[in-house]
CSV table of N, CA and C in Angstrom, one decimal:
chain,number,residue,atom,x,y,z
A,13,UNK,N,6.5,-17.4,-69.0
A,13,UNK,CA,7.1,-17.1,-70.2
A,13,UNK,C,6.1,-16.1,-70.9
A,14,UNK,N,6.7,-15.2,-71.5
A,14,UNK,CA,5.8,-13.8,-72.1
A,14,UNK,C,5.7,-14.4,-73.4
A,15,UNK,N,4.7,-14.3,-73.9
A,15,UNK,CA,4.3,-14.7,-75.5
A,15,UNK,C,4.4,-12.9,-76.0
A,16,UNK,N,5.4,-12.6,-76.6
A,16,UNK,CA,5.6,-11.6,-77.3
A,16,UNK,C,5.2,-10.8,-78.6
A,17,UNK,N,4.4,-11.8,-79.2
A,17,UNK,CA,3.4,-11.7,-80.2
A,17,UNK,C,1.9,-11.4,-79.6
A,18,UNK,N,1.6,-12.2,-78.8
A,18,UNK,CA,0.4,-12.0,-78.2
A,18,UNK,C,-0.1,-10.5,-77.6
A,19,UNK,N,1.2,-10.4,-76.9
A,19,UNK,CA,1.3,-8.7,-76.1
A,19,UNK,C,1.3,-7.7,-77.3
A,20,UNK,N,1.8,-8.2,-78.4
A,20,UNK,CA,2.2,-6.9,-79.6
A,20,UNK,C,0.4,-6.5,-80.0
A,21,UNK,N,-0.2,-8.0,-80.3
A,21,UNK,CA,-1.4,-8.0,-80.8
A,21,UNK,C,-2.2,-7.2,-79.4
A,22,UNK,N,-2.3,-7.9,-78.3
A,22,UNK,CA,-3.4,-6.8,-77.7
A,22,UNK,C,-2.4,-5.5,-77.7
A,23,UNK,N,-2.0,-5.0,-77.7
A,23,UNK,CA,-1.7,-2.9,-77.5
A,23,UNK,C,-2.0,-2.7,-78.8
A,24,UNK,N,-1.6,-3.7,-79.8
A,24,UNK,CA,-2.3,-2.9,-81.0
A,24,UNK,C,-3.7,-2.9,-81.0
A,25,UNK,N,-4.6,-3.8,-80.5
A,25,UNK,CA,-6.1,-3.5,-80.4
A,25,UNK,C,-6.2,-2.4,-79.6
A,26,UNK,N,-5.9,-2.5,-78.2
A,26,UNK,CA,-6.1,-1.2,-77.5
A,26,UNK,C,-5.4,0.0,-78.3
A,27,UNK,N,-4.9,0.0,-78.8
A,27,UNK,CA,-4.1,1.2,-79.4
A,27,UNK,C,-4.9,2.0,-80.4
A,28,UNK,N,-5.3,0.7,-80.8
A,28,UNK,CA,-6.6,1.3,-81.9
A,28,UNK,C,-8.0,1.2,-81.4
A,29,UNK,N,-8.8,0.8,-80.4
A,29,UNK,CA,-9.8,0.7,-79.9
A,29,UNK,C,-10.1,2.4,-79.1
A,30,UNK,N,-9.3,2.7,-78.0
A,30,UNK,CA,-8.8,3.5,-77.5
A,30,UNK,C,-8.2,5.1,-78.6
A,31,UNK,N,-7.9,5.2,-79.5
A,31,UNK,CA,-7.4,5.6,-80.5
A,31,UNK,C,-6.4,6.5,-80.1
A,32,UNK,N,-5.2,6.0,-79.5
A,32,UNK,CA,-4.1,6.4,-79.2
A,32,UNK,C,-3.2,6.6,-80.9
A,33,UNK,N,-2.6,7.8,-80.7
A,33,UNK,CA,-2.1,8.7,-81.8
A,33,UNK,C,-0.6,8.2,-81.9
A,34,UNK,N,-0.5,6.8,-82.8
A,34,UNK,CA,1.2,6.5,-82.8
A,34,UNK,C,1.4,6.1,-84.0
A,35,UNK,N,2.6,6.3,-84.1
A,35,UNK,CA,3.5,5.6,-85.4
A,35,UNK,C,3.4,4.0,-85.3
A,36,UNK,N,3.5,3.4,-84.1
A,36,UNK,CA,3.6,1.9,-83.6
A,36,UNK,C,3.5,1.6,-81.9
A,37,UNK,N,3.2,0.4,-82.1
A,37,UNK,CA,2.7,0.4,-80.1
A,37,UNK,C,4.7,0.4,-79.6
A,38,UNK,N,5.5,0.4,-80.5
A,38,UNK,CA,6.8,0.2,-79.7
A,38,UNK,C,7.1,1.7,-79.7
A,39,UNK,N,6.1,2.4,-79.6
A,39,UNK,CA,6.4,4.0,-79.5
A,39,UNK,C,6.5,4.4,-77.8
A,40,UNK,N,7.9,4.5,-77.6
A,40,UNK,CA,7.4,4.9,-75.8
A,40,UNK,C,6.8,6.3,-75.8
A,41,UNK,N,6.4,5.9,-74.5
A,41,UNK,CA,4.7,6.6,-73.9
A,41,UNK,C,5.4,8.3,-73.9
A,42,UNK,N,6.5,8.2,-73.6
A,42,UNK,CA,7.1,9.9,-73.1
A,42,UNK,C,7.2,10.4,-74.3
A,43,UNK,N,7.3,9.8,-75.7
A,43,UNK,CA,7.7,10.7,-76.5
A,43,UNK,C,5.9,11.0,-77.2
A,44,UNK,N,5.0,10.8,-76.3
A,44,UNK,CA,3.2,11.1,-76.5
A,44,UNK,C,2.7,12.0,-76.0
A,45,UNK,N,2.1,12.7,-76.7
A,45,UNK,CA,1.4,14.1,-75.8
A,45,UNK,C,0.4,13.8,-74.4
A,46,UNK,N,0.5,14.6,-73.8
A,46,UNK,CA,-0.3,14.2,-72.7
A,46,UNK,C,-1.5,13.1,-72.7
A,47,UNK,N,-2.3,13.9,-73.4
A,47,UNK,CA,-3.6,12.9,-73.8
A,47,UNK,C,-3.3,11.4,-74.1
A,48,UNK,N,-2.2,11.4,-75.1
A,48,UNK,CA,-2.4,9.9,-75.4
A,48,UNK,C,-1.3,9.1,-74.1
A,49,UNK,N,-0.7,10.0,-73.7
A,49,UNK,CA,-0.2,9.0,-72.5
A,49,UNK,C,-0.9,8.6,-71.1
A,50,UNK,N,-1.8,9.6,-71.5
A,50,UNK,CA,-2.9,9.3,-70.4
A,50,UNK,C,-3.8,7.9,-71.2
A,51,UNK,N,-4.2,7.8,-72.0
A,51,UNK,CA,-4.8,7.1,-72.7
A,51,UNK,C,-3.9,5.6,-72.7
A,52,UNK,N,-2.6,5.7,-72.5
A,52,UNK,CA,-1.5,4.7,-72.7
A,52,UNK,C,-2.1,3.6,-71.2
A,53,UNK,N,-2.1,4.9,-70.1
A,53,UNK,CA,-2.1,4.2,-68.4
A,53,UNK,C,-3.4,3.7,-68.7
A,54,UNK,N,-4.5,4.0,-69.4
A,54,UNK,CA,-5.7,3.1,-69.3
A,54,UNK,C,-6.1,2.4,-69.8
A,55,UNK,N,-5.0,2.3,-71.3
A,55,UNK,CA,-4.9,0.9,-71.9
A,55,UNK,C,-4.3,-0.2,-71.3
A,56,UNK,N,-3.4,0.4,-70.3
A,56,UNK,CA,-2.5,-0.6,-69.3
A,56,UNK,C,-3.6,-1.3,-68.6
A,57,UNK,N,-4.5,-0.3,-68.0
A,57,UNK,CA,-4.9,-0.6,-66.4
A,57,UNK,C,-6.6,-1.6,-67.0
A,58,UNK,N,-6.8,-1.2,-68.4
A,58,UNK,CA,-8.3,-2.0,-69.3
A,58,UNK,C,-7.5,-3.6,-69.7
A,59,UNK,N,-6.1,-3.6,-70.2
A,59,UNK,CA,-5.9,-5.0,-70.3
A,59,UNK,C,-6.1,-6.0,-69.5
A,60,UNK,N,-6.2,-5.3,-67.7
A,60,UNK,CA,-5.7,-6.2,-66.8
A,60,UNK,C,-7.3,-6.8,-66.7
A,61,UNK,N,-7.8,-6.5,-67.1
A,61,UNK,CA,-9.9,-6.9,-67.5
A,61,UNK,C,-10.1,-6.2,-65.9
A,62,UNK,N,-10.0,-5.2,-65.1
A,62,UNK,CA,-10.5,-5.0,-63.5
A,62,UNK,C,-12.1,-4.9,-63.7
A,63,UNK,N,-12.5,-5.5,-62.5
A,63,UNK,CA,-14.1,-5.1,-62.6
A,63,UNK,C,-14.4,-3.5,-61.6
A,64,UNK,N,-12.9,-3.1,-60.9
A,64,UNK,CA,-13.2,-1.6,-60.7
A,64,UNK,C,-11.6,-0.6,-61.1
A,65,UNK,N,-12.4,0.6,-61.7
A,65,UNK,CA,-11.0,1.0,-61.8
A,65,UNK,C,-11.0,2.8,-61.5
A,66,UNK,N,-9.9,2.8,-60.5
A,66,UNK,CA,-9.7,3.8,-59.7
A,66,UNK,C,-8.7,4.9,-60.0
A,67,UNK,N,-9.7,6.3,-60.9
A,67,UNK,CA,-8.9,7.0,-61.6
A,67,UNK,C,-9.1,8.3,-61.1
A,68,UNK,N,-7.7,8.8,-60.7
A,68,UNK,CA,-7.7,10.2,-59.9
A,68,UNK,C,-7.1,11.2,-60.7
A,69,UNK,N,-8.2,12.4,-61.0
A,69,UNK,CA,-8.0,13.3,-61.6
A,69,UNK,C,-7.5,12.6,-63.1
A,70,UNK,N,-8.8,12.0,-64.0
A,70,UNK,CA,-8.0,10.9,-65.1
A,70,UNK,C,-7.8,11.9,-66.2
A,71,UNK,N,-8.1,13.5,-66.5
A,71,UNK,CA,-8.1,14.0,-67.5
A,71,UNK,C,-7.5,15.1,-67.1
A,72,UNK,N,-6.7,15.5,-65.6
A,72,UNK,CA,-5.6,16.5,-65.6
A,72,UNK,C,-4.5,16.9,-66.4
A,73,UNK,N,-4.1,18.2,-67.4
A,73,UNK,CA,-3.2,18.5,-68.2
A,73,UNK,C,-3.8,18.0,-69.6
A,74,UNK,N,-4.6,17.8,-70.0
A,74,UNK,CA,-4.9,17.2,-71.7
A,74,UNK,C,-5.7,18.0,-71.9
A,75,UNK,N,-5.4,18.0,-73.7
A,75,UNK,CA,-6.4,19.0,-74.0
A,75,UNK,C,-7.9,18.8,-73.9
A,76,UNK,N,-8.8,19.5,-74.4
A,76,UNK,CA,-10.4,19.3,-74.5
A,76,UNK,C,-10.4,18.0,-75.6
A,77,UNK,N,-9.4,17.8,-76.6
A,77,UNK,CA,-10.1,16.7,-77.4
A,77,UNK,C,-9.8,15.0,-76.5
A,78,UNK,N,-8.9,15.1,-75.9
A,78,UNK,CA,-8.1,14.4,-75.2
A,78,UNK,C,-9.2,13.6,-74.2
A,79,UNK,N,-9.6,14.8,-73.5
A,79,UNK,CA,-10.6,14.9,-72.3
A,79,UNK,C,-12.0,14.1,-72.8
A,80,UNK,N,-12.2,14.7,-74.3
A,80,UNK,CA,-14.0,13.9,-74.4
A,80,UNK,C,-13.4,12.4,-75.3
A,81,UNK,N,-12.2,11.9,-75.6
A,81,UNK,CA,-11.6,10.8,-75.9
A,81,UNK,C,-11.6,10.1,-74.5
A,82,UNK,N,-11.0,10.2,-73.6
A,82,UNK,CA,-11.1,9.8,-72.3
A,82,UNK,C,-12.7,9.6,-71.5
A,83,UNK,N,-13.4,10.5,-71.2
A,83,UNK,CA,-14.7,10.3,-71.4
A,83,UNK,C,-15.4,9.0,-71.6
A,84,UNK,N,-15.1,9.0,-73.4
A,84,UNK,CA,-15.4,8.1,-74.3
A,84,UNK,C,-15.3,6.5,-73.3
A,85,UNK,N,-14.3,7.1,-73.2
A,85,UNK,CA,-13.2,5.0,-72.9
A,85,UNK,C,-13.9,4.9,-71.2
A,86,UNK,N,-13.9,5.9,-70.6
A,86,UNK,CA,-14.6,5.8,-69.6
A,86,UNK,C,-16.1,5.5,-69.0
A,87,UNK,N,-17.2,5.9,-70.0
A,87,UNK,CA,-18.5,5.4,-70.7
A,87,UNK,C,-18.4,4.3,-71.0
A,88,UNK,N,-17.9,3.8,-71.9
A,88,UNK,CA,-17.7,2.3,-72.6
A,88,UNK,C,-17.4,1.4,-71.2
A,89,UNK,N,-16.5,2.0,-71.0
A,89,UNK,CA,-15.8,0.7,-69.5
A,89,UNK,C,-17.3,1.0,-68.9
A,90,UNK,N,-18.0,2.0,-68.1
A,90,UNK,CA,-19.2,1.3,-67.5
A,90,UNK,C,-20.6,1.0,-68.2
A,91,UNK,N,-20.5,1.6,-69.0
A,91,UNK,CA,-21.3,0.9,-70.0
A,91,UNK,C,-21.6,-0.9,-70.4
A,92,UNK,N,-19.9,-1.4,-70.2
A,92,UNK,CA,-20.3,-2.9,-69.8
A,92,UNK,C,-20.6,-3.1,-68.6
A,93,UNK,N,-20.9,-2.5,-68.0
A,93,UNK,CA,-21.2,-2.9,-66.4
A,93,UNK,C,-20.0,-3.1,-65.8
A,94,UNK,N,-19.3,-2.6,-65.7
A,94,UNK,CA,-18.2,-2.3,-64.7
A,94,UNK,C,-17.8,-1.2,-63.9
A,95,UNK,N,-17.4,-1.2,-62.6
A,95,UNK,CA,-17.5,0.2,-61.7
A,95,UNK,C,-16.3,1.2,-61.5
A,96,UNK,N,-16.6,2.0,-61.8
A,96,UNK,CA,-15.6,3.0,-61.8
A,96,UNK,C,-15.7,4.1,-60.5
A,97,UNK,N,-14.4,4.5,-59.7
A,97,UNK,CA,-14.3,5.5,-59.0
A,97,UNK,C,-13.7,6.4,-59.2
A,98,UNK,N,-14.3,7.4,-59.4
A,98,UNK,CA,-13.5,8.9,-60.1
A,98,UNK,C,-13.2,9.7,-59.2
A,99,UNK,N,-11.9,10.0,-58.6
A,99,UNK,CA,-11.7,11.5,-58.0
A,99,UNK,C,-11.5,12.9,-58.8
A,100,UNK,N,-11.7,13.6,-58.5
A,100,UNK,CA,-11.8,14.7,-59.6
A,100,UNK,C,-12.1,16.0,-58.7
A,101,UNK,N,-11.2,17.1,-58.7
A,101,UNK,CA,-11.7,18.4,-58.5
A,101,UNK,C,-12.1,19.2,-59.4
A,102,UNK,N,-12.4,18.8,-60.7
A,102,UNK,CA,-13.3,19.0,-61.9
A,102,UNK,C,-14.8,19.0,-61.5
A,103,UNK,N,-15.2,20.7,-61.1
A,103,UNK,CA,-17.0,20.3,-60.5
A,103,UNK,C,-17.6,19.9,-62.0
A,104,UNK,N,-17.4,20.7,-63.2
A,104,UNK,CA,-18.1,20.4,-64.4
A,104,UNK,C,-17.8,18.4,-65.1
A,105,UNK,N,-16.8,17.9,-64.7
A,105,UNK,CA,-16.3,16.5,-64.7
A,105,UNK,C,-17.4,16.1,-64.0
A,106,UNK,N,-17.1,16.1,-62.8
A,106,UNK,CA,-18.0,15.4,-61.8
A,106,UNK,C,-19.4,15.3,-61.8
A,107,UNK,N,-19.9,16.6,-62.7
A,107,UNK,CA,-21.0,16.9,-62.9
A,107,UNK,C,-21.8,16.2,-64.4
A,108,UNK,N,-21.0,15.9,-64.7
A,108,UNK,CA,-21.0,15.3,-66.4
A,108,UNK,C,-21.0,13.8,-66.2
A,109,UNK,N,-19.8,13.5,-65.4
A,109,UNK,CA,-19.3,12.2,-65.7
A,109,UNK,C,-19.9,11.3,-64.7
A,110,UNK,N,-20.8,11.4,-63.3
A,110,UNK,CA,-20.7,10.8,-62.3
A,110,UNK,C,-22.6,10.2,-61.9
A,111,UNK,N,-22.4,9.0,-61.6
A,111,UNK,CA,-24.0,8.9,-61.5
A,111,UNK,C,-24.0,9.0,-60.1
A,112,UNK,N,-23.0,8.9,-58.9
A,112,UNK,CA,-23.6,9.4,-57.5
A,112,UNK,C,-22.3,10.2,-56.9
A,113,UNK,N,-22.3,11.2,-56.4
A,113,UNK,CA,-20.9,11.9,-55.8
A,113,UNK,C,-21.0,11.7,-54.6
A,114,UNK,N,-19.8,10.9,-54.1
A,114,UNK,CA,-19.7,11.6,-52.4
A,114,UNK,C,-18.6,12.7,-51.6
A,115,UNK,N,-19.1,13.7,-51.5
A,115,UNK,CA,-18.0,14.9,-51.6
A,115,UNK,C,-17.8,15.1,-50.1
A,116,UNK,N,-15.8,15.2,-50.2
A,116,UNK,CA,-15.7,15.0,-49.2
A,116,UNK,C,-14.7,16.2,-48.1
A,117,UNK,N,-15.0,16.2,-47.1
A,117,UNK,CA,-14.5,17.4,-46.5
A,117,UNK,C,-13.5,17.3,-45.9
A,118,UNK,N,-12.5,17.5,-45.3
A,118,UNK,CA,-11.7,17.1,-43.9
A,118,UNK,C,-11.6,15.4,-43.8
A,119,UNK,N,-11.3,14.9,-44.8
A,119,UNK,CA,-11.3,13.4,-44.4
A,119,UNK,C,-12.4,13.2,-44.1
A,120,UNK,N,-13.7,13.6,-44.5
A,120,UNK,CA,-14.5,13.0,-43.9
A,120,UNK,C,-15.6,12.9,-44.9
A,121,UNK,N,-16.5,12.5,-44.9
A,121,UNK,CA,-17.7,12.3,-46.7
A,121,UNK,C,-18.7,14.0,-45.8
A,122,UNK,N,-18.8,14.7,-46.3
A,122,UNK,CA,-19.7,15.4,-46.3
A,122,UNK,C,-21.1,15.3,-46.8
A,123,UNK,N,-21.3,14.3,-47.6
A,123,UNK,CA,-22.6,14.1,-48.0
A,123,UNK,C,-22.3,13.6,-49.7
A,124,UNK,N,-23.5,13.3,-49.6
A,124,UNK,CA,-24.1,11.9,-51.1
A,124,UNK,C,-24.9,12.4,-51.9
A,125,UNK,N,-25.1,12.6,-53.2
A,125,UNK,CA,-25.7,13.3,-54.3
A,125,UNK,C,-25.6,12.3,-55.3
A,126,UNK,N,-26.7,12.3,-55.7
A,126,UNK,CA,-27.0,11.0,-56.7
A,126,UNK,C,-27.2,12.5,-58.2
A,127,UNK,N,-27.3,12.0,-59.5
A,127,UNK,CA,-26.9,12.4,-60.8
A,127,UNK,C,-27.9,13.5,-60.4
A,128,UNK,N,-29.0,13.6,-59.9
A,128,UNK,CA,-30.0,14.7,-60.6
A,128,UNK,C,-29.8,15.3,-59.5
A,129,UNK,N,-29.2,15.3,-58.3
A,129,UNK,CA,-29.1,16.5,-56.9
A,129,UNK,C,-27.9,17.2,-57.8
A,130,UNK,N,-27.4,16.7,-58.4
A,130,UNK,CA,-25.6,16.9,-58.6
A,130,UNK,C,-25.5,18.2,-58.9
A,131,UNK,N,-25.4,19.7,-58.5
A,131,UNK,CA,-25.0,20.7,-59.5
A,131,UNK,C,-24.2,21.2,-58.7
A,132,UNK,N,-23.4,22.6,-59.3
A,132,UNK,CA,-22.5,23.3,-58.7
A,132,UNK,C,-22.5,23.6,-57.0
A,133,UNK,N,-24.3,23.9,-57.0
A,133,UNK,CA,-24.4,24.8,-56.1
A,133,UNK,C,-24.2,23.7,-54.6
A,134,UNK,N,-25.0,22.7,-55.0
A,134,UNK,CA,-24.7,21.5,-54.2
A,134,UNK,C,-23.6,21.0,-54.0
A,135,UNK,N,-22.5,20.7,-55.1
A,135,UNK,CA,-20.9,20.6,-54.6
A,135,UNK,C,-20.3,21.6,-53.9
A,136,UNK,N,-20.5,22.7,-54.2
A,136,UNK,CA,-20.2,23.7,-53.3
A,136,UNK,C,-20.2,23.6,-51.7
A,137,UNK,N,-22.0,23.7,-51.9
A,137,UNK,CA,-22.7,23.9,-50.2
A,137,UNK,C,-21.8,22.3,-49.2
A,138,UNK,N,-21.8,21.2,-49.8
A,138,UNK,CA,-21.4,20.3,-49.5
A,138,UNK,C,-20.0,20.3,-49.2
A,139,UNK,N,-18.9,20.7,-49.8
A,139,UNK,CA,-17.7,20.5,-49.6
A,139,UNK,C,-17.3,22.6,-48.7
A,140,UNK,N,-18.4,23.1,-48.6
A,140,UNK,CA,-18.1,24.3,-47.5
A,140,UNK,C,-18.2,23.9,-46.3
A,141,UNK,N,-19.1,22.6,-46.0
A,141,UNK,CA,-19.8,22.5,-45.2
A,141,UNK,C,-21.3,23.4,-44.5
A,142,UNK,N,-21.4,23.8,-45.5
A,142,UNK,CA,-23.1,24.5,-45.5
A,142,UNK,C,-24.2,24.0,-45.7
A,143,UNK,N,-24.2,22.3,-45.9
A,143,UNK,CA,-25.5,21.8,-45.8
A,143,UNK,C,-25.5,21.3,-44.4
């Protein structure tokens, strides 16, 4: 049995935690600009409490403010110590957002770059296959 009060109270914390832009959490997600409907799938996917959460391309189509709000929620979640796996063809994402990359070629890992190897030239050489 769904406790319907209970569910209203958590989306409105996430709604406000997360700072998704609504009139009310009974606002559906399609009638939300990109950003906050992206922001909607991660308040879905943060209720479920995961200790990893697997986000592919999490800031494709949003704007720049959207993008460093997402960030935000993204920091915080590892910030409590929880693990996150980010796919991203975003080299400046990956470069910002990632404490070890494994970039990968042909189905296959082309190599490992921890935060301070991380730069363009190295995602590059790695995913050409030039290292």
């Amino acid at each position: 049995v769904l406790d319907e009060n209970k569910q209203y109270l958590a989306a409105q914390k996430y709604a406000e935690d997360i700072r998704i832009k609504i009139s009310s959490v009974q606002t559906q997600a399609k009638n939300l600009s990109g950003g906050n409907q992206q922001k909607v799938v991660l308040a879905k996917w943060l209720m479920t409490e995961p200790e990893i959460l697997i986000l592919d391309e999490p800031t494709r189509g949003v704007d720049v403010g959207a993008k460093r709000e997402i960030y935000k929620i993204i920091n915080d979640f590892a910030a409590q110590g929880y693990s996150i796996v980010m796919i991203s063809s975003e080299m400046p994402e990956i470069i910002g957002m990632c404490d070890r990359v494994l970039v990968m070629r042909d189905g296959r890992a082309a190599g490992e770059l921890d935060k301070k190897e991380c730069s363009e030239s190295n995602l590059i050489s790695y995913s050409m296959g030039v290292q």
